[in-house]
Amino acid sequence: MKTFHYKNTKISYSETGKGTAVVLLHGFLENKTMWAEYIPEFSKKNRVIAIDLLGHGETECLGYVHGMEDQADMVHALLHELKIRKAILVGHSMGGYIALAFAELYPDNIKGLVLLNSTSRADSDERKINRDRAIIAVKQNYSAFVRMAIGNLFSEDNRERLAEAIEEVKLQALKTPLQGIVAALEGMKIRKDREVILHFAPYPILLVLGKKDGVLIYEENLEQIEGTKVQLKTFPDGHMSHIENKRQLMKTLLGFFKL
């Protein structure tokens, strides 16, 4: 593992392979270990950077709110440090929101964009209320909140089949500090709508969705790419395509990286 200091905050990341830079951004309650089974394949032909985002994994918290722009600025600073001018960004869920913020702030540094179980749209009023409820819940009972939040990310059909993998995701999630969880929830709640990027970006974009995603409603997610050139890959399962549909996702992403 490597570390980098950004605004007096320790950032943890890994770097493997040579070639086109591929930057992997995990989701809420996740960390860079979520990519462990993908990196060996990806790094055969690419330079792969997996980052622990602010307040997650081994990266420290920067403040009480981690806006998507704050996270994107941190990612940009790291890429600048590594002398990477253009990269393909792959963001899972919250990582996708951060990738879109990066795309808005640093359009010249993007070669391609993958939104994995993510959306370009801002939170609805209802979602914002749910974020506030989640902040209260995690402060009241941290462990119960984390375990329940992770369980809900998998489609019901897979909860038994993938019980072992789900338990591992929960154990990784329980390493996330309370401040990191609250700062991420606050940051996601206030994020901007960035659907315009899907319509006008000059680089290729891939949207990966799960039909039974309990977090992002499939039909609503399809609306944002109507009339765009965004490539769509749909899987039959939940929010965790990288676990629920691992083999197919690996093939899809490797194909996309050949831009």
PDB file of C-alpha atoms in Angstrom:
ATOM      1  CA  MET A   1       0.000   0.000   0.000  1.00  0.00           C
ATOM      2  CA  LYS A   2       1.169   3.519  -0.757  1.00  0.00           C
ATOM      3  CA  THR A   3       0.325   6.771   0.970  1.00  0.00           C
ATOM      4  CA  PHE A   4       0.069  10.347  -0.201  1.00  0.00           C
ATOM      5  CA  HIS A   5      -0.615  13.464   1.838  1.00  0.00           C
ATOM      6  CA  TYR A   6      -3.368  15.813   0.758  1.00  0.00           C
ATOM      7  CA  LYS A   7      -4.224  18.863   2.888  1.00  0.00           C
ATOM      8  CA  ASN A   8      -2.463  17.228   5.866  1.00  0.00           C
ATOM      9  CA  THR A   9      -4.617  14.129   5.412  1.00  0.00           C
ATOM     10  CA  LYS A  10      -3.170  10.672   4.756  1.00  0.00           C
ATOM     11  CA  ILE A  11      -4.544   9.073   1.592  1.00  0.00           C
ATOM     12  CA  SER A  12      -4.033   5.342   1.032  1.00  0.00           C
ATOM     13  CA  TYR A  13      -3.876   3.850  -2.467  1.00  0.00           C
ATOM     14  CA  SER A  14      -2.384   1.026  -4.511  1.00  0.00           C
ATOM     15  CA  GLU A  15      -0.720   1.178  -7.920  1.00  0.00           C
ATOM     16  CA  THR A  16      -0.202  -1.834 -10.180  1.00  0.00           C
ATOM     17  CA  GLY A  17       0.763  -2.442 -13.796  1.00  0.00           C
ATOM     18  CA  LYS A  18       1.614  -0.282 -16.806  1.00  0.00           C
ATOM     19  CA  GLY A  19      -0.387   1.189 -19.673  1.00  0.00           C
ATOM     20  CA  THR A  20      -3.520   3.312 -19.791  1.00  0.00           C
ATOM     21  CA  ALA A  21      -4.338   4.589 -16.306  1.00  0.00           C
ATOM     22  CA  VAL A  22      -7.482   3.112 -14.756  1.00  0.00           C
ATOM     23  CA  VAL A  23      -8.627   4.724 -11.505  1.00  0.00           C
ATOM     24  CA  LEU A  24     -10.910   2.641  -9.275  1.00  0.00           C
ATOM     25  CA  LEU A  25     -13.234   4.502  -6.896  1.00  0.00           C
ATOM     26  CA  HIS A  26     -15.161   2.420  -4.346  1.00  0.00           C
ATOM     27  CA  GLY A  27     -18.599   3.156  -2.936  1.00  0.00           C
ATOM     28  CA  PHE A  28     -19.994   4.229   0.435  1.00  0.00           C
ATOM     29  CA  LEU A  29     -18.897   1.891   3.290  1.00  0.00           C
ATOM     30  CA  GLU A  30     -16.435   0.194   0.940  1.00  0.00           C
ATOM     31  CA  ASN A  31     -12.687   0.610   0.450  1.00  0.00           C
ATOM     32  CA  LYS A  32     -10.076  -0.270  -2.152  1.00  0.00           C
ATOM     33  CA  THR A  33     -10.165  -3.974  -1.155  1.00  0.00           C
ATOM     34  CA  MET A  34     -13.444  -4.272  -3.113  1.00  0.00           C
ATOM     35  CA  TRP A  35     -11.312  -4.390  -6.278  1.00  0.00           C
ATOM     36  CA  ALA A  36      -8.909  -7.090  -5.036  1.00  0.00           C
ATOM     37  CA  GLU A  37     -10.098  -9.770  -7.462  1.00  0.00           C
ATOM     38  CA  TYR A  38     -10.181  -7.363 -10.419  1.00  0.00           C
ATOM     39  CA  ILE A  39      -6.796  -5.677 -10.137  1.00  0.00           C
ATOM     40  CA  PRO A  40      -4.671  -8.701 -11.246  1.00  0.00           C
ATOM     41  CA  GLU A  41      -6.656  -8.894 -14.510  1.00  0.00           C
ATOM     42  CA  PHE A  42      -6.922  -5.138 -15.067  1.00  0.00           C
ATOM     43  CA  SER A  43      -3.208  -4.556 -14.450  1.00  0.00           C
ATOM     44  CA  LYS A  44      -2.055  -6.970 -17.166  1.00  0.00           C
ATOM     45  CA  LYS A  45      -2.506  -4.172 -19.713  1.00  0.00           C
ATOM     46  CA  ASN A  46      -3.265  -1.091 -17.619  1.00  0.00           C
ATOM     47  CA  ARG A  47      -1.791   1.033 -14.858  1.00  0.00           C
ATOM     48  CA  VAL A  48      -4.361   0.533 -12.111  1.00  0.00           C
ATOM     49  CA  ILE A  49      -4.794   2.979  -9.222  1.00  0.00           C
ATOM     50  CA  ALA A  50      -7.204   1.952  -6.427  1.00  0.00           C
ATOM     51  CA  ILE A  51      -7.851   4.671  -3.855  1.00  0.00           C
ATOM     52  CA  ASP A  52      -9.329   4.673  -0.358  1.00  0.00           C
ATOM     53  CA  LEU A  53     -11.633   7.691  -0.510  1.00  0.00           C
ATOM     54  CA  LEU A  54     -11.818  10.292   2.266  1.00  0.00           C
ATOM     55  CA  GLY A  55     -12.952   8.777   5.568  1.00  0.00           C
ATOM     56  CA  HIS A  56     -12.893   5.215   4.189  1.00  0.00           C
ATOM     57  CA  GLY A  57     -10.420   2.340   4.420  1.00  0.00           C
ATOM     58  CA  GLU A  58      -6.997   3.551   5.514  1.00  0.00           C
ATOM     59  CA  THR A  59      -7.572   7.138   4.361  1.00  0.00           C
ATOM     60  CA  GLU A  60      -8.193   9.710   7.050  1.00  0.00           C
ATOM     61  CA  CYS A  61     -11.122  12.110   7.323  1.00  0.00           C
ATOM     62  CA  LEU A  62     -10.663  15.612   5.947  1.00  0.00           C
ATOM     63  CA  GLY A  63     -13.688  17.267   7.558  1.00  0.00           C
ATOM     64  CA  TYR A  64     -17.254  16.880   8.783  1.00  0.00           C
ATOM     65  CA  VAL A  65     -18.664  16.890   5.255  1.00  0.00           C
ATOM     66  CA  HIS A  66     -16.889  15.148   2.382  1.00  0.00           C
ATOM     67  CA  GLY A  67     -18.485  16.697  -0.701  1.00  0.00           C
ATOM     68  CA  MET A  68     -18.145  14.895  -4.011  1.00  0.00           C
ATOM     69  CA  GLU A  69     -15.997  17.841  -5.168  1.00  0.00           C
ATOM     70  CA  ASP A  70     -13.684  17.419  -2.135  1.00  0.00           C
ATOM     71  CA  GLN A  71     -13.206  13.766  -3.053  1.00  0.00           C
ATOM     72  CA  ALA A  72     -12.658  14.623  -6.737  1.00  0.00           C
ATOM     73  CA  ASP A  73     -10.053  17.265  -5.825  1.00  0.00           C
ATOM     74  CA  MET A  74      -8.210  14.674  -3.739  1.00  0.00           C
ATOM     75  CA  VAL A  75      -8.247  12.156  -6.622  1.00  0.00           C
ATOM     76  CA  HIS A  76      -6.975  14.847  -8.996  1.00  0.00           C
ATOM     77  CA  ALA A  77      -4.148  15.792  -6.609  1.00  0.00           C
ATOM     78  CA  LEU A  78      -3.074  12.144  -6.419  1.00  0.00           C
ATOM     79  CA  LEU A  79      -3.118  11.741 -10.218  1.00  0.00           C
ATOM     80  CA  HIS A  80      -1.067  14.928 -10.530  1.00  0.00           C
ATOM     81  CA  GLU A  81       1.428  13.510  -8.020  1.00  0.00           C
ATOM     82  CA  LEU A  82       1.632  10.299 -10.091  1.00  0.00           C
ATOM     83  CA  LYS A  83       2.034  12.355 -13.304  1.00  0.00           C
ATOM     84  CA  ILE A  84      -1.108  10.824 -14.816  1.00  0.00           C
ATOM     85  CA  ARG A  85      -2.652  13.215 -17.323  1.00  0.00           C
ATOM     86  CA  LYS A  86      -5.578  11.149 -18.588  1.00  0.00           C
ATOM     87  CA  ALA A  87      -7.345   8.222 -16.973  1.00  0.00           C
ATOM     88  CA  ILE A  88     -10.363   5.975 -17.257  1.00  0.00           C
ATOM     89  CA  LEU A  89     -12.398   6.410 -14.062  1.00  0.00           C
ATOM     90  CA  VAL A  90     -14.482   3.530 -12.708  1.00  0.00           C
ATOM     91  CA  GLY A  91     -16.773   4.491  -9.829  1.00  0.00           C
ATOM     92  CA  HIS A  92     -19.035   2.175  -7.868  1.00  0.00           C
ATOM     93  CA  SER A  93     -22.128   3.911  -6.436  1.00  0.00           C
ATOM     94  CA  MET A  94     -20.729   6.883  -4.433  1.00  0.00           C
ATOM     95  CA  GLY A  95     -17.503   6.395  -6.429  1.00  0.00           C
ATOM     96  CA  GLY A  96     -19.571   7.149  -9.532  1.00  0.00           C
ATOM     97  CA  TYR A  97     -20.801  10.425  -8.015  1.00  0.00           C
ATOM     98  CA  ILE A  98     -17.166  11.331  -7.345  1.00  0.00           C
ATOM     99  CA  ALA A  99     -16.124  10.333 -10.878  1.00  0.00           C
ATOM    100  CA  LEU A 100     -18.830  12.657 -12.254  1.00  0.00           C
ATOM    101  CA  ALA A 101     -17.659  15.521 -10.015  1.00  0.00           C
ATOM    102  CA  PHE A 102     -14.134  14.873 -11.318  1.00  0.00           C
ATOM    103  CA  ALA A 103     -15.467  14.880 -14.898  1.00  0.00           C
ATOM    104  CA  GLU A 104     -17.080  18.282 -14.314  1.00  0.00           C
ATOM    105  CA  LEU A 105     -14.029  19.819 -12.614  1.00  0.00           C
ATOM    106  CA  TYR A 106     -11.278  18.233 -14.725  1.00  0.00           C
ATOM    107  CA  PRO A 107     -12.782  17.277 -18.113  1.00  0.00           C
ATOM    108  CA  ASP A 108      -9.392  17.242 -19.857  1.00  0.00           C
ATOM    109  CA  ASN A 109      -8.109  14.518 -17.544  1.00  0.00           C
ATOM    110  CA  ILE A 110     -10.715  11.904 -18.474  1.00  0.00           C
ATOM    111  CA  LYS A 111     -10.257   9.252 -21.135  1.00  0.00           C
ATOM    112  CA  GLY A 112     -13.372   7.232 -20.273  1.00  0.00           C
ATOM    113  CA  LEU A 113     -15.945   6.901 -17.499  1.00  0.00           C
ATOM    114  CA  VAL A 114     -17.677   3.878 -15.973  1.00  0.00           C
ATOM    115  CA  LEU A 115     -20.641   4.413 -13.658  1.00  0.00           C
ATOM    116  CA  LEU A 116     -21.045   1.119 -11.848  1.00  0.00           C
ATOM    117  CA  ASN A 117     -24.430   0.878 -10.083  1.00  0.00           C
ATOM    118  CA  SER A 118     -24.465   4.664  -9.924  1.00  0.00           C
ATOM    119  CA  THR A 119     -26.426   7.662 -11.200  1.00  0.00           C
ATOM    120  CA  SER A 120     -25.754  11.161 -12.512  1.00  0.00           C
ATOM    121  CA  ARG A 121     -28.824  12.547 -10.768  1.00  0.00           C
ATOM    122  CA  ALA A 122     -28.927  14.371  -7.447  1.00  0.00           C
ATOM    123  CA  ASP A 123     -30.756  12.969  -4.432  1.00  0.00           C
ATOM    124  CA  SER A 124     -34.525  13.403  -4.485  1.00  0.00           C
ATOM    125  CA  ASP A 125     -36.117  15.134  -1.483  1.00  0.00           C
ATOM    126  CA  GLU A 126     -37.069  11.700  -0.184  1.00  0.00           C
ATOM    127  CA  ARG A 127     -33.502  10.426  -0.522  1.00  0.00           C
ATOM    128  CA  LYS A 128     -32.206  13.487   1.332  1.00  0.00           C
ATOM    129  CA  ILE A 129     -34.573  12.758   4.222  1.00  0.00           C
ATOM    130  CA  ASN A 130     -33.339   9.153   4.226  1.00  0.00           C
ATOM    131  CA  ARG A 131     -29.715  10.354   4.398  1.00  0.00           C
ATOM    132  CA  ASP A 132     -30.589  12.398   7.515  1.00  0.00           C
ATOM    133  CA  ARG A 133     -32.310   9.349   9.017  1.00  0.00           C
ATOM    134  CA  ALA A 134     -29.226   7.266   8.245  1.00  0.00           C
ATOM    135  CA  ILE A 135     -26.999   9.801  10.045  1.00  0.00           C
ATOM    136  CA  ILE A 136     -29.190   9.531  13.154  1.00  0.00           C
ATOM    137  CA  ALA A 137     -29.294   5.728  12.903  1.00  0.00           C
ATOM    138  CA  VAL A 138     -25.533   5.264  12.573  1.00  0.00           C
ATOM    139  CA  LYS A 139     -24.910   7.550  15.541  1.00  0.00           C
ATOM    140  CA  GLN A 140     -27.366   5.532  17.641  1.00  0.00           C
ATOM    141  CA  ASN A 141     -26.228   2.040  16.683  1.00  0.00           C
ATOM    142  CA  TYR A 142     -23.179   1.999  14.435  1.00  0.00           C
ATOM    143  CA  SER A 143     -22.818  -1.766  13.990  1.00  0.00           C
ATOM    144  CA  ALA A 144     -26.514  -2.470  13.353  1.00  0.00           C
ATOM    145  CA  PHE A 145     -26.682   0.343  10.790  1.00  0.00           C
ATOM    146  CA  VAL A 146     -23.605  -0.853   8.873  1.00  0.00           C
ATOM    147  CA  ARG A 147     -24.699  -4.487   8.787  1.00  0.00           C
ATOM    148  CA  MET A 148     -28.208  -3.658   7.620  1.00  0.00           C
ATOM    149  CA  ALA A 149     -26.996  -1.130   5.041  1.00  0.00           C
ATOM    150  CA  ILE A 150     -24.682  -3.712   3.435  1.00  0.00           C
ATOM    151  CA  GLY A 151     -27.266  -6.526   3.463  1.00  0.00           C
ATOM    152  CA  ASN A 152     -29.729  -4.340   1.530  1.00  0.00           C
ATOM    153  CA  LEU A 153     -27.261  -3.829  -1.319  1.00  0.00           C
ATOM    154  CA  PHE A 154     -27.594  -7.426  -2.542  1.00  0.00           C
ATOM    155  CA  SER A 155     -30.646  -8.801  -4.339  1.00  0.00           C
ATOM    156  CA  GLU A 156     -32.698 -11.080  -2.080  1.00  0.00           C
ATOM    157  CA  ASP A 157     -32.044 -14.073  -4.353  1.00  0.00           C
ATOM    158  CA  ASN A 158     -28.308 -13.767  -3.685  1.00  0.00           C
ATOM    159  CA  ARG A 159     -28.239 -13.263   0.064  1.00  0.00           C
ATOM    160  CA  GLU A 160     -27.963 -16.950   0.836  1.00  0.00           C
ATOM    161  CA  ARG A 161     -25.766 -17.897  -2.128  1.00  0.00           C
ATOM    162  CA  LEU A 162     -23.284 -15.137  -1.367  1.00  0.00           C
ATOM    163  CA  ALA A 163     -23.528 -15.231   2.441  1.00  0.00           C
ATOM    164  CA  GLU A 164     -19.767 -15.598   2.890  1.00  0.00           C
ATOM    165  CA  ALA A 165     -18.902 -12.745   0.524  1.00  0.00           C
ATOM    166  CA  ILE A 166     -21.554 -10.522   2.121  1.00  0.00           C
ATOM    167  CA  GLU A 167     -20.086 -11.150   5.569  1.00  0.00           C
ATOM    168  CA  GLU A 168     -16.663 -10.097   4.265  1.00  0.00           C
ATOM    169  CA  VAL A 169     -18.146  -6.869   2.834  1.00  0.00           C
ATOM    170  CA  LYS A 170     -19.729  -6.192   6.238  1.00  0.00           C
ATOM    171  CA  LEU A 171     -16.412  -6.736   8.025  1.00  0.00           C
ATOM    172  CA  GLN A 172     -14.691  -4.276   5.669  1.00  0.00           C
ATOM    173  CA  ALA A 173     -17.542  -1.781   6.120  1.00  0.00           C
ATOM    174  CA  LEU A 174     -17.204  -1.983   9.914  1.00  0.00           C
ATOM    175  CA  LYS A 175     -13.673  -0.562   9.542  1.00  0.00           C
ATOM    176  CA  THR A 176     -15.163   2.734   8.314  1.00  0.00           C
ATOM    177  CA  PRO A 177     -14.987   5.351  11.093  1.00  0.00           C
ATOM    178  CA  LEU A 178     -18.231   6.993  12.233  1.00  0.00           C
ATOM    179  CA  GLN A 179     -16.988  10.414  11.090  1.00  0.00           C
ATOM    180  CA  GLY A 180     -16.240   8.982   7.635  1.00  0.00           C
ATOM    181  CA  ILE A 181     -19.759   7.552   7.348  1.00  0.00           C
ATOM    182  CA  VAL A 182     -21.472  10.776   8.435  1.00  0.00           C
ATOM    183  CA  ALA A 183     -19.236  12.958   6.221  1.00  0.00           C
ATOM    184  CA  ALA A 184     -20.030  10.767   3.193  1.00  0.00           C
ATOM    185  CA  LEU A 185     -23.789  10.806   3.864  1.00  0.00           C
ATOM    186  CA  GLU A 186     -23.707  14.604   4.214  1.00  0.00           C
ATOM    187  CA  GLY A 187     -21.665  14.872   1.010  1.00  0.00           C
ATOM    188  CA  MET A 188     -23.936  12.612  -1.034  1.00  0.00           C
ATOM    189  CA  LYS A 189     -27.018  14.471   0.211  1.00  0.00           C
ATOM    190  CA  ILE A 190     -25.838  17.820  -1.211  1.00  0.00           C
ATOM    191  CA  ARG A 191     -24.346  16.570  -4.468  1.00  0.00           C
ATOM    192  CA  LYS A 192     -25.264  18.287  -7.728  1.00  0.00           C
ATOM    193  CA  ASP A 193     -27.178  16.797 -10.632  1.00  0.00           C
ATOM    194  CA  ARG A 194     -24.639  16.030 -13.378  1.00  0.00           C
ATOM    195  CA  GLU A 195     -26.835  14.389 -16.013  1.00  0.00           C
ATOM    196  CA  VAL A 196     -25.600  16.936 -18.582  1.00  0.00           C
ATOM    197  CA  ILE A 197     -22.235  15.130 -18.631  1.00  0.00           C
ATOM    198  CA  LEU A 198     -23.902  11.988 -20.003  1.00  0.00           C
ATOM    199  CA  HIS A 199     -25.276  14.029 -22.915  1.00  0.00           C
ATOM    200  CA  PHE A 200     -22.230  16.072 -23.900  1.00  0.00           C
ATOM    201  CA  ALA A 201     -19.052  14.291 -22.743  1.00  0.00           C
ATOM    202  CA  PRO A 202     -16.577  13.808 -25.618  1.00  0.00           C
ATOM    203  CA  TYR A 203     -15.262  10.500 -24.200  1.00  0.00           C
ATOM    204  CA  PRO A 204     -16.950   7.080 -23.941  1.00  0.00           C
ATOM    205  CA  ILE A 205     -19.181   6.381 -20.940  1.00  0.00           C
ATOM    206  CA  LEU A 206     -20.455   3.018 -19.709  1.00  0.00           C
ATOM    207  CA  LEU A 207     -23.382   2.680 -17.293  1.00  0.00           C
ATOM    208  CA  VAL A 208     -23.689  -0.661 -15.483  1.00  0.00           C
ATOM    209  CA  LEU A 209     -27.008  -1.340 -13.762  1.00  0.00           C
ATOM    210  CA  GLY A 210     -28.611  -4.141 -11.746  1.00  0.00           C
ATOM    211  CA  LYS A 211     -32.281  -4.867 -12.509  1.00  0.00           C
ATOM    212  CA  LYS A 212     -33.003  -5.651  -8.840  1.00  0.00           C
ATOM    213  CA  ASP A 213     -30.938  -2.821  -7.373  1.00  0.00           C
ATOM    214  CA  GLY A 214     -32.618  -1.858  -4.102  1.00  0.00           C
ATOM    215  CA  VAL A 215     -30.782   1.481  -3.939  1.00  0.00           C
ATOM    216  CA  LEU A 216     -31.202   2.836  -7.484  1.00  0.00           C
ATOM    217  CA  ILE A 217     -34.474   2.190  -9.303  1.00  0.00           C
ATOM    218  CA  TYR A 218     -33.608   0.570 -12.631  1.00  0.00           C
ATOM    219  CA  GLU A 219     -36.255   2.288 -14.796  1.00  0.00           C
ATOM    220  CA  GLU A 220     -35.398   5.733 -13.414  1.00  0.00           C
ATOM    221  CA  ASN A 221     -31.746   5.124 -14.139  1.00  0.00           C
ATOM    222  CA  LEU A 222     -32.506   4.283 -17.755  1.00  0.00           C
ATOM    223  CA  GLU A 223     -34.197   7.676 -18.244  1.00  0.00           C
ATOM    224  CA  GLN A 224     -30.933   9.582 -17.749  1.00  0.00           C
ATOM    225  CA  ILE A 225     -29.275   7.988 -20.776  1.00  0.00           C
ATOM    226  CA  GLU A 226     -32.147   8.388 -23.253  1.00  0.00           C
ATOM    227  CA  GLY A 227     -30.845  10.168 -26.336  1.00  0.00           C
ATOM    228  CA  THR A 228     -27.201   9.787 -25.281  1.00  0.00           C
ATOM    229  CA  LYS A 229     -24.330   7.679 -26.624  1.00  0.00           C
ATOM    230  CA  VAL A 230     -23.777   6.107 -23.196  1.00  0.00           C
ATOM    231  CA  GLN A 231     -23.198   2.362 -23.401  1.00  0.00           C
ATOM    232  CA  LEU A 232     -25.465   0.317 -21.122  1.00  0.00           C
ATOM    233  CA  LYS A 233     -24.790  -3.045 -19.510  1.00  0.00           C
ATOM    234  CA  THR A 234     -27.606  -4.530 -17.436  1.00  0.00           C
ATOM    235  CA  PHE A 235     -27.240  -7.393 -14.976  1.00  0.00           C
ATOM    236  CA  PRO A 236     -30.158  -9.303 -13.407  1.00  0.00           C
ATOM    237  CA  ASP A 237     -29.136  -8.742  -9.785  1.00  0.00           C
ATOM    238  CA  GLY A 238     -28.618  -6.019  -7.171  1.00  0.00           C
ATOM    239  CA  HIS A 239     -26.401  -3.041  -6.353  1.00  0.00           C
ATOM    240  CA  MET A 240     -23.217  -5.100  -5.980  1.00  0.00           C
ATOM    241  CA  SER A 241     -22.537  -6.152  -9.579  1.00  0.00           C
ATOM    242  CA  HIS A 242     -18.813  -6.560  -8.813  1.00  0.00           C
ATOM    243  CA  ILE A 243     -19.737  -9.476  -6.504  1.00  0.00           C
ATOM    244  CA  GLU A 244     -23.114 -10.637  -7.818  1.00  0.00           C
ATOM    245  CA  ASN A 245     -22.060 -10.677 -11.487  1.00  0.00           C
ATOM    246  CA  LYS A 246     -18.295 -10.850 -11.158  1.00  0.00           C
ATOM    247  CA  ARG A 247     -17.303 -12.834 -14.248  1.00  0.00           C
ATOM    248  CA  GLN A 248     -19.561 -10.892 -16.643  1.00  0.00           C
ATOM    249  CA  LEU A 249     -18.530  -7.535 -15.173  1.00  0.00           C
ATOM    250  CA  MET A 250     -14.838  -8.394 -15.505  1.00  0.00           C
ATOM    251  CA  LYS A 251     -15.354  -9.148 -19.200  1.00  0.00           C
ATOM    252  CA  THR A 252     -17.421  -5.974 -19.734  1.00  0.00           C
ATOM    253  CA  LEU A 253     -14.850  -3.705 -18.082  1.00  0.00           C
ATOM    254  CA  LEU A 254     -11.845  -5.261 -19.841  1.00  0.00           C
ATOM    255  CA  GLY A 255     -13.677  -4.680 -23.125  1.00  0.00           C
ATOM    256  CA  PHE A 256     -14.330  -1.034 -22.238  1.00  0.00           C
ATOM    257  CA  PHE A 257     -10.688  -0.428 -21.291  1.00  0.00           C
ATOM    258  CA  LYS A 258      -9.646  -1.183 -24.883  1.00  0.00           C
ATOM    259  CA  LEU A 259     -11.015   2.274 -25.860  1.00  0.00           C
TER     260      LEU A 259
END
